[in-house]
Amino acid sequence: MKKVISLSAVILIIAAMFAFAACSDSQNKEEPLSTSTQTAEPTQIGSGEKHFEFEAVDADNNSALFTVYTDEETVGDALEKLGIISGEEGDYGLYVKTVNGITADYDADGTYWAFYSEGEYSQTGVDKTPITDGAHYAFKIEK
């Protein structure tokens, strides 16, 4: 009987350790605002007179769609102010590293965030792209 109780106690301790590890690991991850592989209604964020559609597409082709309202002048300023994008200043402007909580690391795996305007690879950086009311902008992870 003592062996059964001891074995049960060991199993219970191991299960508790696994549960604790799973909880602490999930708390350290940045969670995107909204991610879906299916087309859904865009999430409305921000406030202001201008608006545009923004899409973030990760490496697994999951998409998060937003309608952004703002009074900012550039797409980059609007998305930075809302915490959707972040990066660092480089020789050519803002180098976006994180979009919607997902970081692309070119040095580690060759991925980067590519910026699109109306479905075309943008000829200007996000921080230099003026907002066109009602336009569609996107960041997609590419290699």
mmCIF file of C-alpha atoms in Angstrom:
data_model
loop_
_atom_site.group_PDB
_atom_site.id
_atom_site.type_symbol
_atom_site.label_atom_id
_atom_site.label_comp_id
_atom_site.label_asym_id
_atom_site.label_seq_id
_atom_site.Cartn_x
_atom_site.Cartn_y
_atom_site.Cartn_z
ATOM 1 C CA MET A 1 0.000 0.000 0.000
ATOM 2 C CA LYS A 2 2.876 2.352 0.802
ATOM 3 C CA LYS A 3 4.286 1.787 -2.724
ATOM 4 C CA VAL A 4 0.964 2.786 -4.319
ATOM 5 C CA ILE A 5 0.766 5.962 -2.242
ATOM 6 C CA SER A 6 4.411 6.831 -2.969
ATOM 7 C CA LEU A 7 3.949 6.199 -6.705
ATOM 8 C CA SER A 8 0.787 8.329 -6.732
ATOM 9 C CA ALA A 9 2.601 11.148 -4.957
ATOM 10 C CA VAL A 10 5.482 11.043 -7.480
ATOM 11 C CA ILE A 11 3.044 11.088 -10.419
ATOM 12 C CA LEU A 12 1.165 14.000 -8.853
ATOM 13 C CA ILE A 13 4.410 15.970 -8.342
ATOM 14 C CA ILE A 14 5.533 15.339 -11.953
ATOM 15 C CA ALA A 15 2.123 16.413 -13.306
ATOM 16 C CA ALA A 16 2.264 19.599 -11.222
ATOM 17 C CA MET A 17 5.758 20.384 -12.571
ATOM 18 C CA PHE A 18 4.560 19.988 -16.166
ATOM 19 C CA ALA A 19 1.538 22.201 -15.513
ATOM 20 C CA PHE A 20 3.709 24.895 -13.917
ATOM 21 C CA ALA A 21 6.203 24.798 -16.823
ATOM 22 C CA ALA A 22 3.397 25.137 -19.379
ATOM 23 C CA CYS A 23 1.878 28.125 -17.570
ATOM 24 C CA SER A 24 5.153 30.000 -17.124
ATOM 25 C CA ASP A 25 6.169 29.418 -20.778
ATOM 26 C CA SER A 26 2.898 30.803 -22.154
ATOM 27 C CA GLN A 27 3.215 33.946 -20.012
ATOM 28 C CA ASN A 28 6.571 34.875 -21.619
ATOM 29 C CA LYS A 29 5.286 34.949 -25.195
ATOM 30 C CA GLU A 30 4.059 38.116 -26.866
ATOM 31 C CA GLU A 31 0.532 37.570 -28.112
ATOM 32 C CA PRO A 32 -0.672 39.208 -31.322
ATOM 33 C CA LEU A 33 -3.818 41.308 -31.102
ATOM 34 C CA SER A 34 -5.700 39.040 -33.491
ATOM 35 C CA THR A 35 -4.581 36.251 -35.790
ATOM 36 C CA SER A 36 -6.693 34.127 -38.073
ATOM 37 C CA THR A 37 -6.142 32.059 -41.187
ATOM 38 C CA GLN A 38 -9.670 32.839 -42.341
ATOM 39 C CA THR A 39 -11.078 36.086 -43.642
ATOM 40 C CA ALA A 40 -12.927 37.814 -40.834
ATOM 41 C CA GLU A 41 -14.205 41.249 -40.040
ATOM 42 C CA PRO A 42 -11.273 43.555 -39.358
ATOM 43 C CA THR A 43 -10.589 44.657 -35.804
ATOM 44 C CA GLN A 44 -11.091 48.425 -35.467
ATOM 45 C CA ILE A 45 -8.302 50.227 -33.619
ATOM 46 C CA GLY A 46 -7.311 53.818 -32.959
ATOM 47 C CA SER A 47 -9.251 57.012 -33.450
ATOM 48 C CA GLY A 48 -9.076 59.859 -35.904
ATOM 49 C CA GLU A 49 -10.366 61.296 -39.147
ATOM 50 C CA LYS A 50 -8.387 59.051 -41.529
ATOM 51 C CA HIS A 51 -8.672 55.302 -41.816
ATOM 52 C CA PHE A 52 -6.953 52.470 -43.658
ATOM 53 C CA GLU A 53 -6.934 48.694 -43.710
ATOM 54 C CA PHE A 54 -3.857 46.990 -42.309
ATOM 55 C CA GLU A 55 -2.968 43.323 -42.554
ATOM 56 C CA ALA A 56 -0.197 41.389 -40.804
ATOM 57 C CA VAL A 57 0.681 38.027 -42.378
ATOM 58 C CA ASP A 58 3.026 35.732 -40.453
ATOM 59 C CA ALA A 59 5.352 32.979 -41.709
ATOM 60 C CA ASP A 60 2.554 30.383 -41.517
ATOM 61 C CA ASN A 61 0.321 32.616 -43.668
ATOM 62 C CA ASN A 62 -1.927 33.477 -40.697
ATOM 63 C CA SER A 63 -3.466 36.876 -41.190
ATOM 64 C CA ALA A 64 -4.621 39.577 -38.789
ATOM 65 C CA LEU A 65 -6.749 42.337 -40.341
ATOM 66 C CA PHE A 66 -7.329 45.778 -38.837
ATOM 67 C CA THR A 67 -9.147 48.957 -39.734
ATOM 68 C CA VAL A 68 -6.899 51.693 -38.367
ATOM 69 C CA TYR A 69 -8.300 55.128 -37.494
ATOM 70 C CA THR A 70 -5.750 57.908 -37.020
ATOM 71 C CA ASP A 71 -4.805 61.542 -37.419
ATOM 72 C CA GLU A 72 -1.137 60.683 -38.087
ATOM 73 C CA GLU A 73 0.431 61.588 -41.439
ATOM 74 C CA THR A 74 2.279 58.346 -42.262
ATOM 75 C CA VAL A 75 1.354 54.675 -42.023
ATOM 76 C CA GLY A 76 4.432 54.056 -39.885
ATOM 77 C CA ASP A 77 3.574 56.778 -37.373
ATOM 78 C CA ALA A 78 0.022 55.445 -37.017
ATOM 79 C CA LEU A 79 1.099 51.823 -36.545
ATOM 80 C CA GLU A 80 3.920 52.710 -34.143
ATOM 81 C CA LYS A 81 1.637 54.900 -32.038
ATOM 82 C CA LEU A 82 -0.839 52.017 -31.726
ATOM 83 C CA GLY A 83 1.937 49.547 -30.835
ATOM 84 C CA ILE A 84 1.367 47.394 -33.927
ATOM 85 C CA ILE A 85 4.918 47.771 -35.267
ATOM 86 C CA SER A 86 8.326 48.415 -33.769
ATOM 87 C CA GLY A 87 11.865 48.439 -35.010
ATOM 88 C CA GLU A 88 14.978 50.530 -35.129
ATOM 89 C CA GLU A 89 16.129 53.487 -37.159
ATOM 90 C CA GLY A 90 18.550 52.624 -39.923
ATOM 91 C CA ASP A 91 20.210 54.365 -42.855
ATOM 92 C CA TYR A 92 16.994 54.064 -44.890
ATOM 93 C CA GLY A 93 14.455 54.856 -42.178
ATOM 94 C CA LEU A 94 12.557 52.583 -39.795
ATOM 95 C CA TYR A 95 13.648 48.937 -40.034
ATOM 96 C CA VAL A 96 10.563 47.082 -38.810
ATOM 97 C CA LYS A 97 11.400 43.999 -36.780
ATOM 98 C CA THR A 98 8.142 43.303 -34.938
ATOM 99 C CA VAL A 99 4.601 43.411 -36.319
ATOM 100 C CA ASN A 100 1.547 42.568 -34.222
ATOM 101 C CA GLY A 101 3.736 40.954 -31.546
ATOM 102 C CA ILE A 102 5.672 38.723 -33.980
ATOM 103 C CA THR A 103 9.383 39.354 -34.492
ATOM 104 C CA ALA A 104 11.221 38.470 -37.699
ATOM 105 C CA ASP A 105 14.974 37.982 -37.228
ATOM 106 C CA TYR A 106 16.926 38.198 -40.466
ATOM 107 C CA ASP A 107 20.210 37.378 -38.723
ATOM 108 C CA ALA A 108 18.797 34.160 -37.230
ATOM 109 C CA ASP A 109 16.713 32.699 -40.058
ATOM 110 C CA GLY A 110 16.712 35.106 -43.003
ATOM 111 C CA THR A 111 13.155 36.350 -42.441
ATOM 112 C CA TYR A 112 12.080 39.978 -42.559
ATOM 113 C CA TRP A 113 8.870 42.014 -42.662
ATOM 114 C CA ALA A 114 8.078 43.197 -46.201
ATOM 115 C CA PHE A 115 5.809 46.246 -46.523
ATOM 116 C CA TYR A 116 3.039 46.306 -49.149
ATOM 117 C CA SER A 117 0.749 49.072 -50.331
ATOM 118 C CA GLU A 118 -2.407 48.117 -52.252
ATOM 119 C CA GLY A 119 -1.027 44.604 -52.812
ATOM 120 C CA GLU A 120 2.260 45.793 -54.342
ATOM 121 C CA TYR A 121 5.690 45.765 -52.732
ATOM 122 C CA SER A 122 6.008 49.334 -51.483
ATOM 123 C CA GLN A 123 8.566 51.643 -53.056
ATOM 124 C CA THR A 124 8.773 53.670 -49.828
ATOM 125 C CA GLY A 125 9.335 52.656 -46.231
ATOM 126 C CA VAL A 126 6.408 52.519 -43.851
ATOM 127 C CA ASP A 127 7.679 55.630 -42.056
ATOM 128 C CA LYS A 128 7.764 57.580 -45.347
ATOM 129 C CA THR A 129 4.429 56.359 -46.749
ATOM 130 C CA PRO A 130 1.664 58.971 -46.413
ATOM 131 C CA ILE A 131 -1.728 57.604 -45.441
ATOM 132 C CA THR A 132 -4.236 57.355 -48.261
ATOM 133 C CA ASP A 133 -7.697 57.260 -46.728
ATOM 134 C CA GLY A 134 -9.292 53.839 -47.285
ATOM 135 C CA ALA A 135 -6.099 52.220 -48.651
ATOM 136 C CA HIS A 136 -4.842 48.716 -47.829
ATOM 137 C CA TYR A 137 -1.354 48.255 -46.348
ATOM 138 C CA ALA A 138 0.286 45.036 -45.202
ATOM 139 C CA PHE A 139 3.382 43.563 -43.645
ATOM 140 C CA LYS A 140 4.256 39.992 -44.599
ATOM 141 C CA ILE A 141 7.094 37.841 -43.321
ATOM 142 C CA GLU A 142 9.342 36.847 -46.210
ATOM 143 C CA LYS A 143 12.692 35.181 -46.726
#
